[in-house]
XYZ file of C-alpha atoms in Angstrom:
213
model
C 0.000 0.000 0.000
C 2.761 2.431 0.917
C 5.093 1.658 -1.987
C 2.303 2.242 -4.530
C 1.501 5.583 -2.940
C 5.158 6.603 -2.852
C 5.430 5.802 -6.564
C 2.254 7.737 -7.302
C 3.385 10.833 -5.374
C 6.767 10.717 -7.115
C 4.978 10.872 -10.477
C 2.524 13.416 -9.107
C 5.239 15.838 -7.991
C 8.738 14.497 -7.307
C 10.798 12.188 -5.068
C 11.122 14.777 -2.298
C 7.348 15.148 -2.102
C 6.933 11.375 -1.873
C 9.641 11.222 0.788
C 7.746 13.725 2.887
C 4.764 11.387 2.819
C 6.919 8.411 3.770
C 8.614 10.388 6.551
C 5.256 11.273 8.117
C 4.178 7.660 7.957
C 7.429 6.559 9.611
C 6.669 8.906 12.525
C 3.200 7.371 12.941
C 4.494 3.813 12.633
C 7.256 4.401 15.166
C 4.816 5.857 17.702
C 2.300 3.043 17.270
C 5.000 0.371 17.518
C 5.532 1.440 21.124
C 2.011 0.238 21.942
C 2.964 -3.364 21.120
C 0.360 -4.987 18.898
C -2.199 -2.194 18.738
C -2.679 -1.082 15.140
C -4.803 1.173 12.965
C -3.283 4.619 13.426
C -0.393 4.253 10.971
C -2.673 2.670 8.372
C -5.135 5.563 8.691
C -2.255 8.033 8.247
C -1.010 6.140 5.176
C -4.394 6.406 3.475
C -5.379 9.903 4.494
C -2.062 11.733 4.168
C -1.958 10.401 0.623
C -5.516 11.573 -0.031
C -4.635 15.126 0.983
C -1.261 15.241 -0.750
C -2.588 13.926 -4.079
C -5.247 16.605 -4.548
C -6.428 16.989 -8.141
C -5.308 20.393 -9.332
C -4.830 21.557 -12.921
C -1.450 19.824 -13.258
C -2.790 16.518 -12.007
C -5.866 16.647 -14.238
C -3.539 17.197 -17.194
C -1.294 14.306 -16.156
C -4.208 11.905 -15.716
C -5.748 12.837 -19.066
C -2.439 12.104 -20.765
C -1.971 8.796 -18.986
C -2.031 5.907 -21.445
C -4.305 3.866 -19.187
C -6.963 6.575 -19.656
C -6.864 6.192 -23.431
C -6.847 2.411 -23.084
C -10.024 2.486 -20.990
C -11.732 4.680 -23.570
C -10.744 2.319 -26.379
C -12.149 -0.639 -24.418
C -15.488 1.068 -23.790
C -16.192 2.750 -27.132
C -16.005 1.649 -30.759
C -16.106 3.445 -34.064
C -15.481 7.093 -34.806
C -16.146 8.853 -31.486
C -15.121 12.287 -30.295
C -13.890 13.244 -26.845
C -14.955 16.371 -25.016
C -13.121 17.486 -21.892
C -15.420 19.353 -19.495
C -13.329 21.747 -17.432
C -13.720 24.945 -15.433
C -10.355 26.747 -15.782
C -10.114 29.319 -12.971
C -8.982 32.134 -15.254
C -11.622 31.847 -17.973
C -14.579 29.912 -16.573
C -17.722 32.011 -16.306
C -19.959 31.975 -13.247
C -23.260 30.147 -13.591
C -25.928 32.715 -12.696
C -28.233 30.030 -11.301
C -25.746 28.449 -8.902
C -23.149 31.160 -8.392
C -20.408 28.608 -9.079
C -17.983 28.269 -12.038
C -19.606 26.609 -15.059
C -17.716 23.916 -16.952
C -16.709 24.453 -20.560
C -16.468 21.661 -23.152
C -13.076 21.467 -24.901
C -12.292 19.332 -27.927
C -9.165 17.340 -28.768
C -7.280 20.565 -29.481
C -6.856 21.042 -25.710
C -4.528 18.050 -25.398
C -1.310 19.939 -26.255
C -2.183 22.232 -23.336
C -2.406 19.135 -21.116
C 1.103 18.173 -22.233
C 2.418 21.614 -21.313
C 0.644 21.658 -17.947
C 2.009 18.249 -17.054
C 5.549 19.498 -17.620
C 4.884 22.582 -15.483
C 3.911 20.624 -12.369
C 7.197 21.735 -10.735
C 5.459 25.112 -10.272
C 2.873 23.543 -7.964
C 2.818 25.292 -4.610
C 5.483 27.830 -5.551
C 5.021 31.623 -5.806
C 5.075 31.162 -9.602
C 2.124 28.765 -9.668
C -0.562 30.571 -11.759
C -3.296 28.399 -10.225
C -1.989 28.450 -6.674
C -3.634 31.707 -5.638
C -7.212 30.449 -5.779
C -9.000 29.823 -2.481
C -9.340 26.119 -3.235
C -5.639 25.583 -3.965
C -4.550 27.546 -0.882
C -6.968 25.505 1.195
C -5.633 22.208 -0.180
C -2.042 23.145 0.619
C -3.034 24.263 4.113
C -4.873 20.992 4.739
C -1.640 19.111 4.044
C 0.387 21.330 6.373
C -2.203 21.074 9.148
C -2.412 17.306 8.804
C 1.368 16.857 8.996
C 1.454 18.980 12.159
C -1.512 17.102 13.616
C -0.095 13.625 13.004
C 3.280 14.676 14.388
C 1.615 16.001 17.536
C -0.603 12.936 17.946
C 2.368 10.624 17.488
C 4.297 12.431 20.226
C 1.471 11.855 22.711
C 0.128 8.516 21.472
C -0.823 5.995 24.169
C -3.267 3.135 24.651
C -6.025 5.318 26.087
C -5.920 7.867 23.291
C -5.335 5.423 20.431
C -8.946 5.314 19.233
C -9.164 9.122 19.203
C -5.907 9.301 17.243
C -7.310 6.907 14.630
C -10.411 9.055 14.209
C -8.199 12.129 13.899
C -6.062 10.420 11.272
C -9.144 9.412 9.293
C -10.718 12.878 9.180
C -9.551 13.665 5.597
C -11.943 10.988 4.352
C -14.653 13.594 4.969
C -13.101 15.862 2.335
C -14.765 15.051 -0.969
C -15.633 16.550 -4.334
C -14.341 19.640 -6.091
C -14.961 23.377 -5.954
C -17.847 24.508 -3.775
C -18.685 20.891 -2.885
C -15.196 20.401 -1.499
C -15.269 23.691 0.373
C -18.493 22.618 2.106
C -17.008 19.250 3.074
C -13.933 21.002 4.516
C -16.203 23.062 6.756
C -17.654 19.832 8.190
C -14.132 18.429 8.484
C -12.921 21.445 10.471
C -15.916 21.288 12.809
C -15.310 17.623 13.582
C -11.601 18.322 14.025
C -12.400 21.003 16.620
C -14.628 18.546 18.515
C -11.882 15.919 18.542
C -9.262 18.415 19.714
C -11.457 19.145 22.737
C -11.889 15.420 23.338
C -8.137 14.792 23.078
C -7.279 17.633 25.442
C -9.890 16.510 27.969
C -8.233 13.097 28.010
C -4.782 14.579 28.706
C -4.578 18.281 29.618
C -0.833 18.393 28.948
C -1.244 17.273 25.349
C -2.078 19.981 22.840
C -3.086 19.433 19.241
C -2.781 22.333 16.794
């Protein structure tokens, strides 16, 4: 499970990014190993840290659309002379749907694929000051979720014990609440943050000397 995710994150960004994931998991595994036979926390971290770190931004959408397995699946499902339309809502040009107040998707033909190739090569800009997509509220939120989760897992690992193990597992699994894209994702993050606040209070009530950011 871990090796596949490390490989994925290396392709997603680079080896250093994947190593950060592995390093966080090592911290969780080391802490849980001290409990001798009690498991679940490290596995939850492995799944959920990956979920947050592999968020689908413009670079990742481009990479996935250019993946050969994507074209293979299309060829297996459709026959004859078919056309592909890519429905996207680019942050710089997408109009706002007057009915919903949210960005409306635009249908792009095959001519958009060279742009996918360029975007895939520009993934090194992800998260840097030069990232043209990184200033949107959604992208800033996604990066912050990763940073908060790393800090949270590190803090939980430092104070992990038998009595707080079940709370730590629930903490580690919180990112599973984060679903969808755009306004749907933003709404799910609000629920995520509320539950996180409740668990922080529960964790602190268990051990007043332990603080979770």
